CSV table of C-alpha atoms in Angstrom, one decimal:
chain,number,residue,atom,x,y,z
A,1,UNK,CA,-197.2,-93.5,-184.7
A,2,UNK,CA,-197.3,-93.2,-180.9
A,3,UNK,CA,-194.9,-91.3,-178.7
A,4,UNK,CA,-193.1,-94.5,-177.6
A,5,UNK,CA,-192.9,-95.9,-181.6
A,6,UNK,CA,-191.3,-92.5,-182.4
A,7,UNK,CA,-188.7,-93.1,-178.8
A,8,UNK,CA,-187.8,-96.7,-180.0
A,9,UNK,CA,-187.1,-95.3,-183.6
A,10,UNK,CA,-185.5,-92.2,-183.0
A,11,UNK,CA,-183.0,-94.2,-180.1
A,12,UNK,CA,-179.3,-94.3,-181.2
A,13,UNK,CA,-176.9,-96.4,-179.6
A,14,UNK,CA,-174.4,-95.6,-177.3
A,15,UNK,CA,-172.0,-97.8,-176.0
A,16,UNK,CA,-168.6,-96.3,-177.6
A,17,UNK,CA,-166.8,-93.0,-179.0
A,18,UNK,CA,-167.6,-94.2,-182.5
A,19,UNK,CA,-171.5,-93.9,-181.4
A,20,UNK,CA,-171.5,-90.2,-181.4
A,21,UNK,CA,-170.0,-90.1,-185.0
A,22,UNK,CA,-174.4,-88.7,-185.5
A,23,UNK,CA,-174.1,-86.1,-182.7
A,24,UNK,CA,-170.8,-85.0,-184.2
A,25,UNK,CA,-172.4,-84.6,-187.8
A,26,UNK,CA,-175.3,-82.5,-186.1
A,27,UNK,CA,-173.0,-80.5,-184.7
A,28,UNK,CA,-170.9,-79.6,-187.3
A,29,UNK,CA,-168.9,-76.0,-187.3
A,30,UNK,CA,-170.9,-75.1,-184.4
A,31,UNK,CA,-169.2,-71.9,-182.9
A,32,UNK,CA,-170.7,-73.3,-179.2
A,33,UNK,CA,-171.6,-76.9,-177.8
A,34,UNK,CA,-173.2,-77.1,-174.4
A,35,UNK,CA,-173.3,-79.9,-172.7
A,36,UNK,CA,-175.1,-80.7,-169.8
A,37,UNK,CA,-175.8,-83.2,-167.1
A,38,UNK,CA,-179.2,-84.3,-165.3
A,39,UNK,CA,-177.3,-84.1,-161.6
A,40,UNK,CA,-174.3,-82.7,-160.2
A,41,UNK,CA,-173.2,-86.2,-158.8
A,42,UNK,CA,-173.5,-88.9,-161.5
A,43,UNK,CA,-170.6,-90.7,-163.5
A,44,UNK,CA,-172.3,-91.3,-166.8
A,45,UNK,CA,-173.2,-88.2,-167.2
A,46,UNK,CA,-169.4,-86.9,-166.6
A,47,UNK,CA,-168.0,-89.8,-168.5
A,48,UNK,CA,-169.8,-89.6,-171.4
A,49,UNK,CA,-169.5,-85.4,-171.7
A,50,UNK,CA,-165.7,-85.9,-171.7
A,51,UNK,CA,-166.1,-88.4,-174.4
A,52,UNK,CA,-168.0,-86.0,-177.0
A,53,UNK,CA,-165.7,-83.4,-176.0
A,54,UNK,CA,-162.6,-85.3,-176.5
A,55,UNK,CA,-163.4,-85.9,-180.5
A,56,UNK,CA,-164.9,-82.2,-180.7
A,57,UNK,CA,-161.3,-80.4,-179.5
A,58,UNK,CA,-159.6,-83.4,-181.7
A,59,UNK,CA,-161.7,-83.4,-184.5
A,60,UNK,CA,-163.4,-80.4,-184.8
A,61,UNK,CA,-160.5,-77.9,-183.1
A,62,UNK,CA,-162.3,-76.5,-180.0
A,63,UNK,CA,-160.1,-74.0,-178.6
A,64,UNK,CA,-161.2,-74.7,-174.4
A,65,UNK,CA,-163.5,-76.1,-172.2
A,66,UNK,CA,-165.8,-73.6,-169.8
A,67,UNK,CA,-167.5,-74.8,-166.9
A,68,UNK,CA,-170.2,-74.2,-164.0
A,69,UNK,CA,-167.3,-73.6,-162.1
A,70,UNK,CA,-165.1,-71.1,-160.0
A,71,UNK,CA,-163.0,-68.8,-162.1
A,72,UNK,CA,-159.7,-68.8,-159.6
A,73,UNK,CA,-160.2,-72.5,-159.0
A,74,UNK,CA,-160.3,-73.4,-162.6
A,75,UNK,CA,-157.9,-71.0,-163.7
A,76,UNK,CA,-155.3,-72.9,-161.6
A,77,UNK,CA,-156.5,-75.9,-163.6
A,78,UNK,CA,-156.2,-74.5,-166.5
A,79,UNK,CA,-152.8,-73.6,-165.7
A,80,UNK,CA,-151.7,-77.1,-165.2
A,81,UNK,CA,-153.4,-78.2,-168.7
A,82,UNK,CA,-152.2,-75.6,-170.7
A,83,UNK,CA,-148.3,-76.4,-168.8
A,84,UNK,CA,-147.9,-72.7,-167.9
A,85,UNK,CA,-144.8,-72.4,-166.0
A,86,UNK,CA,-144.7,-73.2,-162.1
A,87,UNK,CA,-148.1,-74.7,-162.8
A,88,UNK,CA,-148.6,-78.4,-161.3
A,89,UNK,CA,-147.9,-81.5,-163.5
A,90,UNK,CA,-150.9,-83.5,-162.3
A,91,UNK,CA,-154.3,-81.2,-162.9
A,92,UNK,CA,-155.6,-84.1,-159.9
A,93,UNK,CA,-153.1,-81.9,-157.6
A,94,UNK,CA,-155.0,-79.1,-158.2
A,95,UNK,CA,-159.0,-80.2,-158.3
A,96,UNK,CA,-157.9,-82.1,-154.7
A,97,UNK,CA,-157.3,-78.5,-153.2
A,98,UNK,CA,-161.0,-77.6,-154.1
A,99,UNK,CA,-162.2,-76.5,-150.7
A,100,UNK,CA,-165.5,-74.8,-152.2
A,101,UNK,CA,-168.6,-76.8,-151.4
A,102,UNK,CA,-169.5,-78.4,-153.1
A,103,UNK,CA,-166.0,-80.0,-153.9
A,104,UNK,CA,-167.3,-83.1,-155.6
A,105,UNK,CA,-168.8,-81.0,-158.4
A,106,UNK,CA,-165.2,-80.6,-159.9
A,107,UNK,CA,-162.7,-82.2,-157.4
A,108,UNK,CA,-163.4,-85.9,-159.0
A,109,UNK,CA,-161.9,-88.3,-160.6
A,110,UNK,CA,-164.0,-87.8,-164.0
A,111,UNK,CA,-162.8,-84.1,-164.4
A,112,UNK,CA,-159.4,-85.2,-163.1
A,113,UNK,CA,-159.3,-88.0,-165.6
A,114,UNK,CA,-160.5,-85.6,-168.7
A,115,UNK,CA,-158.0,-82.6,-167.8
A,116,UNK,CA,-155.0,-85.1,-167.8
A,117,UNK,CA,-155.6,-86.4,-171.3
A,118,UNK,CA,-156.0,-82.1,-172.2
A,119,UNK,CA,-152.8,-82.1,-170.6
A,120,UNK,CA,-151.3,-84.8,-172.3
A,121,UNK,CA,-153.1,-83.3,-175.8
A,122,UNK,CA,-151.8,-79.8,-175.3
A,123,UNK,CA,-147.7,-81.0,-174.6
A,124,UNK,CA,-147.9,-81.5,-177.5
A,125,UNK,CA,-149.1,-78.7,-179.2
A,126,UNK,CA,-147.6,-75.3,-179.8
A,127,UNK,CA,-148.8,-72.7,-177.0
A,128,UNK,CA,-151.4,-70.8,-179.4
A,129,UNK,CA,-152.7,-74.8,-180.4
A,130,UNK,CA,-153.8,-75.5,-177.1
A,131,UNK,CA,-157.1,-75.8,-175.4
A,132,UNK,CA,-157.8,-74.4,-171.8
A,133,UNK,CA,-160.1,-74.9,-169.1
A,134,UNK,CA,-161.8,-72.2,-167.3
A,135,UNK,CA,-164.7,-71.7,-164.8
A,136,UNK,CA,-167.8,-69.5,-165.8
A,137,UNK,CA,-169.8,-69.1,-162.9
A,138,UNK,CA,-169.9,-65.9,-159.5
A,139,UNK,CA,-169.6,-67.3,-156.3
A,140,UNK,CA,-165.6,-66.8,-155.6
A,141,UNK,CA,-166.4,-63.0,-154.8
A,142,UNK,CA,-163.3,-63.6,-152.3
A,143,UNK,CA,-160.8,-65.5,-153.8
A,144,UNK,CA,-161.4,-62.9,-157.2
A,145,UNK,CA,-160.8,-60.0,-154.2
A,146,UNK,CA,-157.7,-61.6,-153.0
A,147,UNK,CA,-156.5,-62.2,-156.6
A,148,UNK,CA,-156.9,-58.8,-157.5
A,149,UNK,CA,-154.9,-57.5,-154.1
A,150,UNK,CA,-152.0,-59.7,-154.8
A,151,UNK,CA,-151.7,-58.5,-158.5
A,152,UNK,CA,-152.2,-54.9,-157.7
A,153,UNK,CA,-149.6,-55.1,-154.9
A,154,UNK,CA,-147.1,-57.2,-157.3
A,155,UNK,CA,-147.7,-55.4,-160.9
A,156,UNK,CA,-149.2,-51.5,-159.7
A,157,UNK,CA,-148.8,-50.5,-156.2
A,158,UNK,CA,-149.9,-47.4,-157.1
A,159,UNK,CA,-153.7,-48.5,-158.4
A,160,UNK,CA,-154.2,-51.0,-154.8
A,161,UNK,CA,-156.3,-48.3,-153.3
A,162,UNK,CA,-159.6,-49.4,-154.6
A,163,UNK,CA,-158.8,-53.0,-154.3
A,164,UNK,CA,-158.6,-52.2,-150.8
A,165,UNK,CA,-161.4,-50.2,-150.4
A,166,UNK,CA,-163.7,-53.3,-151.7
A,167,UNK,CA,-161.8,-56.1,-149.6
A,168,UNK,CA,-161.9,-53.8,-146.9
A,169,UNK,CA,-166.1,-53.7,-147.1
A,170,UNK,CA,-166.3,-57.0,-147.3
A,171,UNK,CA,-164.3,-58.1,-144.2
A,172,UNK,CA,-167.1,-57.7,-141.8
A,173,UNK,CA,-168.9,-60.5,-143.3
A,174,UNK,CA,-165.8,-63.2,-143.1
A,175,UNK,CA,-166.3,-64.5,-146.2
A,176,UNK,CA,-170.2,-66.0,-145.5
A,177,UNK,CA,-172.3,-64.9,-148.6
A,178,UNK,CA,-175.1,-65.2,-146.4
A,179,UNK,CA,-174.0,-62.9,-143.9
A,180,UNK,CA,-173.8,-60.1,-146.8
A,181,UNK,CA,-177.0,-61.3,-148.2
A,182,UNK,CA,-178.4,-60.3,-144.7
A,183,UNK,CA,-176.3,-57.3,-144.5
A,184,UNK,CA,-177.7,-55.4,-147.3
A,185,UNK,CA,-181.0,-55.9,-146.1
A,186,UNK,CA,-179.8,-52.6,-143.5
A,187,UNK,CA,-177.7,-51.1,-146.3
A,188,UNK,CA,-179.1,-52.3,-149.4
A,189,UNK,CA,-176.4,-51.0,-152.1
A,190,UNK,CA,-173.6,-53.1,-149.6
A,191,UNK,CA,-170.2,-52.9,-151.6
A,192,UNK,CA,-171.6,-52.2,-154.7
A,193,UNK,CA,-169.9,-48.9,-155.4
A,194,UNK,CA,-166.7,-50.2,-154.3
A,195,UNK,CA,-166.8,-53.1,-156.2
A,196,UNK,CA,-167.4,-50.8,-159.6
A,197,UNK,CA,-165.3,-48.5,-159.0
A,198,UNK,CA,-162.8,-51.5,-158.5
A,199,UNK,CA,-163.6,-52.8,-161.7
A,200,UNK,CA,-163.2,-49.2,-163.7
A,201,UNK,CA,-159.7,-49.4,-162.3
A,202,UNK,CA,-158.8,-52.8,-163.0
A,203,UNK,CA,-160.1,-52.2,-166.6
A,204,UNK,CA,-158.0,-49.2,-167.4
A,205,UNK,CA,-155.2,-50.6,-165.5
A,206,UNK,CA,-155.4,-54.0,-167.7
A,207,UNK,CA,-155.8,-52.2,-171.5
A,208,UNK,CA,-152.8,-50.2,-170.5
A,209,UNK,CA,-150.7,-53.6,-169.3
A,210,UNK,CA,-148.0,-55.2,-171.3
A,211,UNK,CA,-147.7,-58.3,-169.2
A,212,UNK,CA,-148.8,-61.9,-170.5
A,213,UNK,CA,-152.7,-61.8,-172.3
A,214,UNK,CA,-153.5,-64.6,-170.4
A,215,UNK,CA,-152.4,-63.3,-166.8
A,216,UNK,CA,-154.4,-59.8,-168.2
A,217,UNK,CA,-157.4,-62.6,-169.1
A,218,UNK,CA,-157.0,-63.5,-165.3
A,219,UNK,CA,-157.0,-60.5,-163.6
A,220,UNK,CA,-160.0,-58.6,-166.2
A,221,UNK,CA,-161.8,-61.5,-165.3
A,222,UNK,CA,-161.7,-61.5,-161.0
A,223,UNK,CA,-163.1,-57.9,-161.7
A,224,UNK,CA,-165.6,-59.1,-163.4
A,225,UNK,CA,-166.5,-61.9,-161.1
A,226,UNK,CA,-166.3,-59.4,-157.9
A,227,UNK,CA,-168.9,-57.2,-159.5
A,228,UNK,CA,-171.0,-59.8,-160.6
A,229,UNK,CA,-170.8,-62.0,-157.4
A,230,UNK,CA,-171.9,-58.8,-155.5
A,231,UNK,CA,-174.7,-58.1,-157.2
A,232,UNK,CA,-175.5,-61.8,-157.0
A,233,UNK,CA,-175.5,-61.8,-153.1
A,234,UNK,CA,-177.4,-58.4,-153.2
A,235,UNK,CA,-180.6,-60.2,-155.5
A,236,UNK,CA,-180.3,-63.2,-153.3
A,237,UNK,CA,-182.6,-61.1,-150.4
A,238,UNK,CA,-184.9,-60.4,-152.8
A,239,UNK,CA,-185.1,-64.2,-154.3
A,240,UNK,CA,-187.1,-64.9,-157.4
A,241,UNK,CA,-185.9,-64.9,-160.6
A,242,UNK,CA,-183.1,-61.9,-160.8
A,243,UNK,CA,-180.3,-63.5,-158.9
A,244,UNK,CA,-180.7,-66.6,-161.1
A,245,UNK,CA,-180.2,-64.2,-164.0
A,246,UNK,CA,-177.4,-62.1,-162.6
A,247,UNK,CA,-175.7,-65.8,-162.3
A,248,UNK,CA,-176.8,-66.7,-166.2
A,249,UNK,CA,-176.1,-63.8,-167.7
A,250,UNK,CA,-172.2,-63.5,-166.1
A,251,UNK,CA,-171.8,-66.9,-167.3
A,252,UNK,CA,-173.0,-65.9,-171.1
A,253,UNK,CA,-170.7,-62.5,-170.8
A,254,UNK,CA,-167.3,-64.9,-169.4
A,255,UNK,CA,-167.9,-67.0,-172.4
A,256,UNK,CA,-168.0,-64.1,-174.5
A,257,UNK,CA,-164.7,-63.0,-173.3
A,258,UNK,CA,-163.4,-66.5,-173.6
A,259,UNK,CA,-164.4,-66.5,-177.4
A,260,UNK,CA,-163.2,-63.2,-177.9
A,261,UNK,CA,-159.6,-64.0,-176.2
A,262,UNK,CA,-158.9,-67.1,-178.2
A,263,UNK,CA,-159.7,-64.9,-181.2
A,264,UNK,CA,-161.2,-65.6,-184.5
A,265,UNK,CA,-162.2,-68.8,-185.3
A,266,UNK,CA,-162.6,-69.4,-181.3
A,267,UNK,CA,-165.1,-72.5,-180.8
A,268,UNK,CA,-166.6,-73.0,-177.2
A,269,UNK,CA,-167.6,-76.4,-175.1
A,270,UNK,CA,-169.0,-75.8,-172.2
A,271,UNK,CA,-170.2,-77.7,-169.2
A,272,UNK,CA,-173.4,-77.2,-166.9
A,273,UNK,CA,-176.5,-79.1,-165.4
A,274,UNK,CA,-179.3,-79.4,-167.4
A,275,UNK,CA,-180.6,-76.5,-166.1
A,276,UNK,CA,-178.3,-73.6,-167.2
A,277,UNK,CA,-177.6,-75.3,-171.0
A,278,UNK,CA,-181.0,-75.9,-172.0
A,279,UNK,CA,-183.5,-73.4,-173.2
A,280,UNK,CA,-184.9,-71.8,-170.8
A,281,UNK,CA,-188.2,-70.7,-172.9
A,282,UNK,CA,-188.8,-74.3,-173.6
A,283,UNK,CA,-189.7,-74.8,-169.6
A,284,UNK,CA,-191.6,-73.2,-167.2
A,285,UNK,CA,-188.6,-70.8,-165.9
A,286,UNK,CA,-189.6,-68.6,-168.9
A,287,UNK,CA,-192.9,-67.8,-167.3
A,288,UNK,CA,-191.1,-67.2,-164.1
A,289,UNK,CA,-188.6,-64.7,-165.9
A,290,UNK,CA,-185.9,-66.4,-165.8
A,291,UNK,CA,-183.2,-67.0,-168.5
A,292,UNK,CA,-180.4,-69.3,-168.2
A,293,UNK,CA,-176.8,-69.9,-170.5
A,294,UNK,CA,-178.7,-71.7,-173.0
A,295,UNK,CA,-181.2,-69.4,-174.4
A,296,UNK,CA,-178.4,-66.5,-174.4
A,297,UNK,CA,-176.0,-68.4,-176.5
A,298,UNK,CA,-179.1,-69.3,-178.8
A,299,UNK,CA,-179.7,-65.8,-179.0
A,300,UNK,CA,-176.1,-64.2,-179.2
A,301,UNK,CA,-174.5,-66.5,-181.8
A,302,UNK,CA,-177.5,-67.9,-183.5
A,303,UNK,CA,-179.4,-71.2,-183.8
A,304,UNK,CA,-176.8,-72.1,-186.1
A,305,UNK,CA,-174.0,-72.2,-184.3
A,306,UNK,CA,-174.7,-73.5,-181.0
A,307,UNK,CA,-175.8,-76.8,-180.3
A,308,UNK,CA,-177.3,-78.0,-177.1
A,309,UNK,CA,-176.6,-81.6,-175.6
A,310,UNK,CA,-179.1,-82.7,-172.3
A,311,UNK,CA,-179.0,-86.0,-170.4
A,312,UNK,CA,-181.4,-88.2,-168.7
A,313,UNK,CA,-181.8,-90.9,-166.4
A,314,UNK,CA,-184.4,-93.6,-165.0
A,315,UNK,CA,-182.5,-94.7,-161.7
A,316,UNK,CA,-179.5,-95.7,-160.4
A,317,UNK,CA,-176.9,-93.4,-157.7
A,318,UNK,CA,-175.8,-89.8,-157.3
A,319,UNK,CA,-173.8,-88.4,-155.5
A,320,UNK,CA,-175.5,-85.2,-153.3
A,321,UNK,CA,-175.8,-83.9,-149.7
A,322,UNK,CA,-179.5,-83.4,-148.1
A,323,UNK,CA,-179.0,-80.2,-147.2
A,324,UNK,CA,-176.9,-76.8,-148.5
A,325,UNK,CA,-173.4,-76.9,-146.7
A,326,UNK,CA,-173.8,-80.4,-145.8
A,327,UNK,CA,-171.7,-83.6,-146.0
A,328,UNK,CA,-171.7,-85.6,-149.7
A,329,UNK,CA,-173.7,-88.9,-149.2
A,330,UNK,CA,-174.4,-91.8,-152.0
A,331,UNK,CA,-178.2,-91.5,-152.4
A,332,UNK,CA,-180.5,-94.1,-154.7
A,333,UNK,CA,-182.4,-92.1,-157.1
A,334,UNK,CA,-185.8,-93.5,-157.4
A,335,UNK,CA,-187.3,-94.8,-161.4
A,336,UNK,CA,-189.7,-91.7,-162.1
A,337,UNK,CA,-193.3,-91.1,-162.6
A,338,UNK,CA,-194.7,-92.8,-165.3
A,339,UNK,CA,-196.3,-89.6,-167.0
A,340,UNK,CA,-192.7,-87.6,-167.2
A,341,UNK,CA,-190.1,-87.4,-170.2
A,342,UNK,CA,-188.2,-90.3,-168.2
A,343,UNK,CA,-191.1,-92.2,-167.6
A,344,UNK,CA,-191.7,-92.5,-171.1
A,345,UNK,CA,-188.0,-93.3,-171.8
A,346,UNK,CA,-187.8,-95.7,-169.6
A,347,UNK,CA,-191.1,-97.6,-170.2
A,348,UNK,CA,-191.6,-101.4,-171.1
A,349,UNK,CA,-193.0,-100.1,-174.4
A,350,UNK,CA,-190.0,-98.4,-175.1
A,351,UNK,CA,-187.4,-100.8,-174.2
A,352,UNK,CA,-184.7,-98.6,-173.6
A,353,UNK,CA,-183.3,-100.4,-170.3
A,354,UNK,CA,-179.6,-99.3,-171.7
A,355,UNK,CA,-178.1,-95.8,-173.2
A,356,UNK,CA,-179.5,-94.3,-176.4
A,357,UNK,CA,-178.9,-91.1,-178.6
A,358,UNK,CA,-181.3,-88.9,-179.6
A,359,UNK,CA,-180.4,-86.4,-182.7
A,360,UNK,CA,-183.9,-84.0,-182.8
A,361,UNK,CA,-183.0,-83.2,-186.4
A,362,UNK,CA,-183.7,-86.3,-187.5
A,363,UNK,CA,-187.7,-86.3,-186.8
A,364,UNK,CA,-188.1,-82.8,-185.1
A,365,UNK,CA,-191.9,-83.2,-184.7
A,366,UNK,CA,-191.9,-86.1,-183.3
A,367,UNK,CA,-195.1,-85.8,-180.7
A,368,UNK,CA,-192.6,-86.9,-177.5
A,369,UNK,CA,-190.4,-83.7,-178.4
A,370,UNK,CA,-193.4,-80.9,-179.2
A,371,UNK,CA,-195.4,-82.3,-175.7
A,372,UNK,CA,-194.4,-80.2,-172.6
A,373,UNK,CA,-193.4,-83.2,-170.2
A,374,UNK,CA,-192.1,-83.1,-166.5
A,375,UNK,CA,-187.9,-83.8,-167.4
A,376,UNK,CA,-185.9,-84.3,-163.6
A,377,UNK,CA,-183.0,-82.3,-162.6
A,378,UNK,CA,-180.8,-83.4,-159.5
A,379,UNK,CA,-179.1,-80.4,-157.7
A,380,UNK,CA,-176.3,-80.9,-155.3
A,381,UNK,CA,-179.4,-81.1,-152.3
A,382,UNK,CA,-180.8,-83.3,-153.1
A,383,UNK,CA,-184.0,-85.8,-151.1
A,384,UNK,CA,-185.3,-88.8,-153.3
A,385,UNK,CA,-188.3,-88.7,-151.1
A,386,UNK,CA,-189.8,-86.1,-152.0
A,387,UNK,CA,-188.1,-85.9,-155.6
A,388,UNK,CA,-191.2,-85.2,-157.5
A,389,UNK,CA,-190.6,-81.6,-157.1
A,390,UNK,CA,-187.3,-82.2,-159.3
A,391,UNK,CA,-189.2,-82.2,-162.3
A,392,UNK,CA,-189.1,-79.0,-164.7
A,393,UNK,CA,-192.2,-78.8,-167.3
A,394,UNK,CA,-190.3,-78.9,-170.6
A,395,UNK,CA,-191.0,-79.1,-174.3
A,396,UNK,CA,-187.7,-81.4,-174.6
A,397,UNK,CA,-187.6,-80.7,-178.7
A,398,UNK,CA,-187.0,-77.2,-177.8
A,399,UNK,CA,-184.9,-77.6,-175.3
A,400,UNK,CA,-182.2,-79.5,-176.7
A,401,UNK,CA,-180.6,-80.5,-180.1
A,402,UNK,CA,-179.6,-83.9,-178.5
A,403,UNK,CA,-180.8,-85.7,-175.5
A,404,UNK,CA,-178.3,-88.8,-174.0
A,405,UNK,CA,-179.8,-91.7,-172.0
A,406,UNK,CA,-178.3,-93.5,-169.6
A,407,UNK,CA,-181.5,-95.9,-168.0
A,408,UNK,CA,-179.1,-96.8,-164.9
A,409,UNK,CA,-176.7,-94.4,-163.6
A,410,UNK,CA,-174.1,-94.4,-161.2
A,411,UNK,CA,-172.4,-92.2,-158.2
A,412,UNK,CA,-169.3,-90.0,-159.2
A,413,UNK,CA,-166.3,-90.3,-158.0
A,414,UNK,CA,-165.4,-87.7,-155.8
A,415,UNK,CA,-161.6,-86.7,-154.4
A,416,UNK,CA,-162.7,-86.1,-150.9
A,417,UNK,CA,-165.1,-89.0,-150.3
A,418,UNK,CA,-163.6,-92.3,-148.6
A,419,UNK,CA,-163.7,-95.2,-150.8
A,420,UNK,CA,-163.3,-98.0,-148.5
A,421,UNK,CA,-166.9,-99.0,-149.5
A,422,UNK,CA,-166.6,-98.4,-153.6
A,423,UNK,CA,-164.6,-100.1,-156.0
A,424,UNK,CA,-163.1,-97.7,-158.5
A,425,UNK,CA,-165.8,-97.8,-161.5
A,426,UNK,CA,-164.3,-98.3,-165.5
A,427,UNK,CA,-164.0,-95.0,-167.2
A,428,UNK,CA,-167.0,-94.8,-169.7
A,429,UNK,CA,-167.4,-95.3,-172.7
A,430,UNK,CA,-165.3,-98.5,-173.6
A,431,UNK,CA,-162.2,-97.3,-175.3
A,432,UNK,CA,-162.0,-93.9,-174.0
């Protein structure tokens, strides 16, 4: 059997909820699903996550949702869906006053559409029944600062000193990561110390606290996110692969916490690109050193109990900007080479011009999964001329337990982006 007999008989389909009843089965009581998404700026790929996740927190109990996202932003959202007092009704509200670039990652009307319905789930539900929504990743290194200040000042005056101190290092830099990337080129341990000690002290001053477990969630967690954030800006002189894994690795530790906080029996979805959720040592970022989310959770909580979800596409729209820091733009993503994973997916011989679902446990040698092929992964910069470097080497068997594709994608549906020009697209999949 060729590689493109093995595609056509492997392919699922996928038009409705009811068609990942087979990616449910794989997943089973899987502690940790991680989901993924080929671009930062498609609607398929948004949609159809929200779907699965849907039926996994209604049929298989998952206890939150944790994403490649800003932990004070999100926690704000979270708020909202798990109706904590003074929070705002509408989670839209909050995802609009995204400022962060790039806004359209989160502040769209996917996410807004999927944390209404957890809203809607969770009134419901008794307080310990619900499920949250939080942000994993380390760039809010301010916001974290500021949230830390404000509790400090509000909860123990006594303890703001070495919140202080840090903010206080910081301020030079007004908030520019690039500025203190620069800066500790002169003084090359910047803030750390400050930023340690700061977490010692929030640490003690938390496990001593007798206010709410989820405000002491909140607070542990800014900590965390200052010290990691630092140390993040701090590798970003040196590039390569260690600020990458200073990134990965936070986000592996947050979801630890996040398990451990909703206590035993605490299952995990989580949200990234492509990139982050799939294993890293099935591409070439292994040879570069890098790790990512996906290989730690394989490795933390066992192949058992995590399952790994990537998605492809041929062609169609994303949303992205040209440049870091730039304006969001509607760009055409080109159909790719003929000799990549997409190429073969979307091949005449194939004939998958549709969606399809591919479960690796059902034929896990199949010669298309076990051959290293380039597989394309959209940042949020993003230039379709030259978008063969977009394409990671990757043995897509290993990479994944389950690959969704979507032949013709379209653009997301961002907050802040005019819409004079785009009718409002259905929310996939039908019935959802």
């Amino acid at each position: 059997m060729n590689g493109t007999d093995e595609v056509r008989g492997m392919a699922l389909p996928l038009e409705e909820a009811a068609d990942l009843d087979p990616l449910t089965d794989r997943i089973g009581e899987a502690r940790c699903v991680l989901i993924g998404e080929a671009s930062h700026g498609t609607h398929e790929f948004y949609a159809w996550r929200a779907a699965l996740t849907r039926r996994l927190v209604e049929e298989r109990g998952f206890s939150f949702v944790a994403v490649e996202g800003d932990w004070p932003d999100c926690w704000e959202v979270n708020r909202s869906v798990m109706l904590a007092d003074g929070a705002p009704e509408d989670p839209q509200e909050v995802l609009d006053a995204y400022r962060r670039w790039p806004t359209w990652m989160w502040a769209n009307l996917e996410t807004a559409h999927f944390c209404r319905w957890l809203r809607d789930r969770n009134a419901g539900l008794p307080p310990g029944e619900r499920a949250g929504f939080y942000g994993l990743d380390v760039y809010s290194l301010w916001e974290s600062l500021r949230a830390i200040v404000l509790y400090l000042h509000e909860y123990h005056p006594d303890y703001l000193g070495n919140a202080l101190e840090a903010y206080r290092c910081f301020e030079p830099y007004t908030e520019d990561p690039q500025a203190y990337a620069r800066g500790t080129r002169l003084v090359p341990a910047g803030c750390q110390q400050e930023v340690v000690e700061l977490l010692s002290r929030v640490r003690k001053t938390v496990s001593a606290d007798s206010a709410d477990p989820a405000e002491r969630l909140n607070i542990w967690q800014n900590a965390e996110v200052s010290m990691a954030a630092e140390r993040y800006y701090r590798a970003m002189v040196g590039g390569g692969a260690e600020s990458w894994n200073v990134r990965d690795i936070h986000m592996a530790d947050t979801l630890d916490r996040l398990l451990h906080f909703h206590g035993e029996g605490a299952k995990a979805v989580v949200w990234a690109h492509n990139t982050h959720i799939g294993d890293a040592r099935a591409t070439d970022m292994a040879r570069d050193g890098i790790v990512n989310l996906g290989q730690l959770a394989r490795e933390r909580y066992g192949l058992d109990d995590v399952v790994l979800v990537g998605f492809a596409t041929a062609y169609g729209e994303v949303v992205a900007a040209p440049r870091w820091g730039a304006s969001m733009e509607v760009m055409s993503v080109p159909p790719p080479p003929a000799d990549t994973l997409e190429g073969l997916l979307c091949s005449p011989e194939t004939d998958l011009d549709h969606r399809a679902l591919f479960v690796f446990a059902d034929q896990p040698d199949a010669r298309w999964l076990t051959t290293r092929l380039g597989h394309r992964a959209i940042g949020v910069v993003y230039d379709p001329i030259r978008e063969r470097r977009n394409y990671r080497p990757s043995t897509v068997g290993d990479r994944y337990d389950a690959l969704c594709w979507i032949a013709r994608t379209s653009a997301l549906q961002p907050l802040h982006m005019e819409r004079e020009s785009r009718g409002e697209l259905e929310t996939l999949p039908t019935g959802v």
